[in-house]
PDB file of C-alpha atoms in Angstrom:
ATOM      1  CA  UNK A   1      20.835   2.813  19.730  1.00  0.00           C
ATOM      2  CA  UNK A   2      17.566   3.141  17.091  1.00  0.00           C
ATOM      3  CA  UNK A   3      14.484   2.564  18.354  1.00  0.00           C
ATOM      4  CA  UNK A   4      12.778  -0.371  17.253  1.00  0.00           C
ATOM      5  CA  UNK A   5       9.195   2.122  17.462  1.00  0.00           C
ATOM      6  CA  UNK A   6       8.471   2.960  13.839  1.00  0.00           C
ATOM      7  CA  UNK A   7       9.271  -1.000  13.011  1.00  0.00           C
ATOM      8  CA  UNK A   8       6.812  -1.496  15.211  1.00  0.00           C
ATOM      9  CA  UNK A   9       4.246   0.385  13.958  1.00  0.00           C
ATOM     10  CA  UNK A  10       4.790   0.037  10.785  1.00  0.00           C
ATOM     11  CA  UNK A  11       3.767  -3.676  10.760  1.00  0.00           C
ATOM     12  CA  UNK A  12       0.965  -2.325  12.582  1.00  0.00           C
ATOM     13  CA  UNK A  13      -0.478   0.373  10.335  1.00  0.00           C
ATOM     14  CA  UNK A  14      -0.368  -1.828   7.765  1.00  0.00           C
ATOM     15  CA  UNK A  15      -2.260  -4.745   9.600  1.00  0.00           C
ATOM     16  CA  UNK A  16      -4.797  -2.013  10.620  1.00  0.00           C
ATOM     17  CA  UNK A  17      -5.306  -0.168   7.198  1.00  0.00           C
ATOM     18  CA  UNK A  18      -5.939  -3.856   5.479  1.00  0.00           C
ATOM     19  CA  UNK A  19      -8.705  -4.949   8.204  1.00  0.00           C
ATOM     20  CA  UNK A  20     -10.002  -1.114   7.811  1.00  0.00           C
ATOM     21  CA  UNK A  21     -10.290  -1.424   4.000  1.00  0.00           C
ATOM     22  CA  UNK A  22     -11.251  -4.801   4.057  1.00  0.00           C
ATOM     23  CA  UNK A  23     -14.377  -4.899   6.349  1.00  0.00           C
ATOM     24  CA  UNK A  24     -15.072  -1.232   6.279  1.00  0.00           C
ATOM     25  CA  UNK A  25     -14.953   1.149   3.743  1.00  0.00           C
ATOM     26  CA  UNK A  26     -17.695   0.315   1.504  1.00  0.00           C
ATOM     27  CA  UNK A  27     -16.446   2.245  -1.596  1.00  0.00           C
ATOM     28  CA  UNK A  28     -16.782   0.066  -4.844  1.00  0.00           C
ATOM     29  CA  UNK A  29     -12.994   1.668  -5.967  1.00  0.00           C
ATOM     30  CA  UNK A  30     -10.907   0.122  -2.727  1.00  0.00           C
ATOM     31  CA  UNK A  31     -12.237  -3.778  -3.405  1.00  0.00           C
ATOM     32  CA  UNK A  32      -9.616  -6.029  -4.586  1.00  0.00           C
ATOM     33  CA  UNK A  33      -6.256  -3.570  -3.370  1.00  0.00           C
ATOM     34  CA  UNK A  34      -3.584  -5.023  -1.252  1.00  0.00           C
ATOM     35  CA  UNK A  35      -1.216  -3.282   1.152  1.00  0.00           C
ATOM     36  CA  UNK A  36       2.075  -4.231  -0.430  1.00  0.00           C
ATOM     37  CA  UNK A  37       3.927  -2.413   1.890  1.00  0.00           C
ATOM     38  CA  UNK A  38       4.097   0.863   4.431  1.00  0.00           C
ATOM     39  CA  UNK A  39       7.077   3.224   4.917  1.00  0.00           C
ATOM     40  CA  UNK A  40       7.194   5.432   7.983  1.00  0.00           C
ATOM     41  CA  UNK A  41       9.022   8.406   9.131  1.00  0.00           C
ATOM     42  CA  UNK A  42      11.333   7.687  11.935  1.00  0.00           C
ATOM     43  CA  UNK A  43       9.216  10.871  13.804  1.00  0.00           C
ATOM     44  CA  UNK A  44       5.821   8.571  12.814  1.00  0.00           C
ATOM     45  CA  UNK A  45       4.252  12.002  11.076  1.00  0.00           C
ATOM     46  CA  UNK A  46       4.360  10.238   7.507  1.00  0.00           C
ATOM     47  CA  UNK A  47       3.189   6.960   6.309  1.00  0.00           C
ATOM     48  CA  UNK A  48       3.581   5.959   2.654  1.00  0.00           C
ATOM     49  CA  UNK A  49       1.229   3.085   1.971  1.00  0.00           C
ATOM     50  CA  UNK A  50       1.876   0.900  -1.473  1.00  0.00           C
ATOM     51  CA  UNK A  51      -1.024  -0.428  -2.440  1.00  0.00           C
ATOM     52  CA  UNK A  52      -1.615  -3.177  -6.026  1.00  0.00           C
ATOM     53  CA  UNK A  53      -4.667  -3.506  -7.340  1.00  0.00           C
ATOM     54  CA  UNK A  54      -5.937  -6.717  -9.253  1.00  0.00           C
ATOM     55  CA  UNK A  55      -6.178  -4.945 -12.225  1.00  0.00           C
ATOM     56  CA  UNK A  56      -3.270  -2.517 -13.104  1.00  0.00           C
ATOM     57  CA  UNK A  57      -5.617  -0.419 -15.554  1.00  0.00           C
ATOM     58  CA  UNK A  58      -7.725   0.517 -12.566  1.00  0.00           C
ATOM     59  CA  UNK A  59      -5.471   1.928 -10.145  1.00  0.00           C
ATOM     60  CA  UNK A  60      -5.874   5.558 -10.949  1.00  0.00           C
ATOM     61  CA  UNK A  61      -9.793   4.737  -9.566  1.00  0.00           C
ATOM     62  CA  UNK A  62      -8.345   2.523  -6.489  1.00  0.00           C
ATOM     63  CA  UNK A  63      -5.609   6.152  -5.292  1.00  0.00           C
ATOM     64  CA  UNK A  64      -9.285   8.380  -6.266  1.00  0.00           C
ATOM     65  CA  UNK A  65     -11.364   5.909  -3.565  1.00  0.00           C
ATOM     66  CA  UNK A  66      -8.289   5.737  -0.854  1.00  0.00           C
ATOM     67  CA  UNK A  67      -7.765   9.931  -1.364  1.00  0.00           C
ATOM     68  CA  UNK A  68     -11.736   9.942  -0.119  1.00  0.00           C
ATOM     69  CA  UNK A  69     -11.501   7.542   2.539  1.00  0.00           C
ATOM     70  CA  UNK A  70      -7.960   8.455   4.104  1.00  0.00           C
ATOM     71  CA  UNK A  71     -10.135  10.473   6.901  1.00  0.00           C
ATOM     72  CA  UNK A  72     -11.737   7.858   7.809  1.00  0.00           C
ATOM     73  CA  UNK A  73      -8.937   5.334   7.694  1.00  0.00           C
ATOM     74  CA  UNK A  74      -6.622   7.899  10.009  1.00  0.00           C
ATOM     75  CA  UNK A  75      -9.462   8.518  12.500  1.00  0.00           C
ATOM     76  CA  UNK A  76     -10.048   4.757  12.726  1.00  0.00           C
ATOM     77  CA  UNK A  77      -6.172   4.018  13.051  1.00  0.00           C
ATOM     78  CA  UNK A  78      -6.336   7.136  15.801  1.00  0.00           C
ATOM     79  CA  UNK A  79      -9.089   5.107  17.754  1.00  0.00           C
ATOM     80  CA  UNK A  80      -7.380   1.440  17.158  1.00  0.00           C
ATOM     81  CA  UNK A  81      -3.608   2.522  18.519  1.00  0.00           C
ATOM     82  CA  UNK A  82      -3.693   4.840  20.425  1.00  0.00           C
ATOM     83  CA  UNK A  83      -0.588   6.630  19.277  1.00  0.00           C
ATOM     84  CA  UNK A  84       0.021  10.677  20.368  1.00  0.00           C
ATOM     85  CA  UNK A  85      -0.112  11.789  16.902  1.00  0.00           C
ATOM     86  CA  UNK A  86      -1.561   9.823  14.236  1.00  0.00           C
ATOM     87  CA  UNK A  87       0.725   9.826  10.832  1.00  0.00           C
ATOM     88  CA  UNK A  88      -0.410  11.703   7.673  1.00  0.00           C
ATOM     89  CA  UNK A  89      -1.279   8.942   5.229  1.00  0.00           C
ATOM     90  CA  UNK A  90      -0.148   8.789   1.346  1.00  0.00           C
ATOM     91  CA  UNK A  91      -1.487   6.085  -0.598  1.00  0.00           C
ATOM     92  CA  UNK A  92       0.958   5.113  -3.580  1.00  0.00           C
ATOM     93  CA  UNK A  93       0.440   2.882  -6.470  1.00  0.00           C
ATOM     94  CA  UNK A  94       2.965  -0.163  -5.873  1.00  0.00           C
ATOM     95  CA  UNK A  95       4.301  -0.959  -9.684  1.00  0.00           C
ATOM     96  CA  UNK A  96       6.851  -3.854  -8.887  1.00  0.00           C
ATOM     97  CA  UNK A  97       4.555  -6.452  -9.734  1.00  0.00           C
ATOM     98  CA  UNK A  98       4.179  -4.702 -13.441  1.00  0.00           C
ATOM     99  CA  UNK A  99       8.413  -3.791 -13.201  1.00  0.00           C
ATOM    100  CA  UNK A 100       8.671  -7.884 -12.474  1.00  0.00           C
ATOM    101  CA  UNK A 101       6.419  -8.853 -15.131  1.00  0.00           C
ATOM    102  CA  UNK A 102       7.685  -6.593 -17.978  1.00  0.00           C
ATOM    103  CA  UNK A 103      11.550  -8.062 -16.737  1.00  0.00           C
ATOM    104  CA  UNK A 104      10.326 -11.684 -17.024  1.00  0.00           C
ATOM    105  CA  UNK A 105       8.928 -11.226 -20.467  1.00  0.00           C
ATOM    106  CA  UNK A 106      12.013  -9.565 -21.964  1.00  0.00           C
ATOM    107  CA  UNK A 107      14.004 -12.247 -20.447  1.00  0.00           C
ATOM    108  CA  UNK A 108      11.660 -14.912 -21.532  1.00  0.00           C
ATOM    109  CA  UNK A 109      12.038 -13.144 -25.376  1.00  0.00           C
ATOM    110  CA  UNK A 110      16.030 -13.024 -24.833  1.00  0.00           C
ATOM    111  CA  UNK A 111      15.700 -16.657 -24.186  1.00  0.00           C
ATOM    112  CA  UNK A 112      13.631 -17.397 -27.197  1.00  0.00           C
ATOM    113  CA  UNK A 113      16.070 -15.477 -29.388  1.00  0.00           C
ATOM    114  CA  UNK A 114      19.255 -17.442 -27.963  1.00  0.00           C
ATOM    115  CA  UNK A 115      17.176 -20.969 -28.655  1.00  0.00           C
ATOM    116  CA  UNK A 116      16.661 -19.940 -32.365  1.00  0.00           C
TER     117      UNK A 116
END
């Protein structure tokens, strides 16, 4: 029987990171990111975060800001819930909004090609 733990938490890093980035880190390279998602280990010692950023050129600055502030976020998350060990944090870039764009423009040029 799986635990339904990591689940769980998962929903619950993610909550916390967003409120943490949101109201309190003040670094001009965070504003305008949203959590798209969090992966966790099954042992809770590694959470992926996927983060977007309003604008795609910019999120090479966004990964720079969340690398400086991941101590902060994972001390915050340590205080907030309480867990035994508090998971190593990875911030990734989330590129499925770019993958979904680029796929509706080629099928919006296919379409264009079959009408002519």
């Amino acid at each position: 029987m799986s635990s339904r733990r990591p689940e769980r938490v998962r929903g619950l890093l993610q909550e916390t990171v967003a409120e943490i980035l949101r109201r309190e880190v003040k670094d001009p390279r965070v504003e305008g990111i949203t959590l798209t998602g969090v992966e966790i280990t099954p042992d809770l010692k590694l959470a992926k975060i996927y983060f977007s950023t309003l604008q795609p050129e910019h999120h090479e600055d966004a990964l720079e800001g969340l690398k400086s502030a991941v101590g902060y976020i994972k001390r915050q998350i340590a205080t907030r819930l309480q867990l035994r060990h508090t998971p190593e944090l990875r911030f990734l870039y989330d590129t499925t909004l770019e993958k979904a764009n680029r796929l509706e423009s080629l099928l919006r040029q296919v379409e264009q090609e079959k009408r002519q």
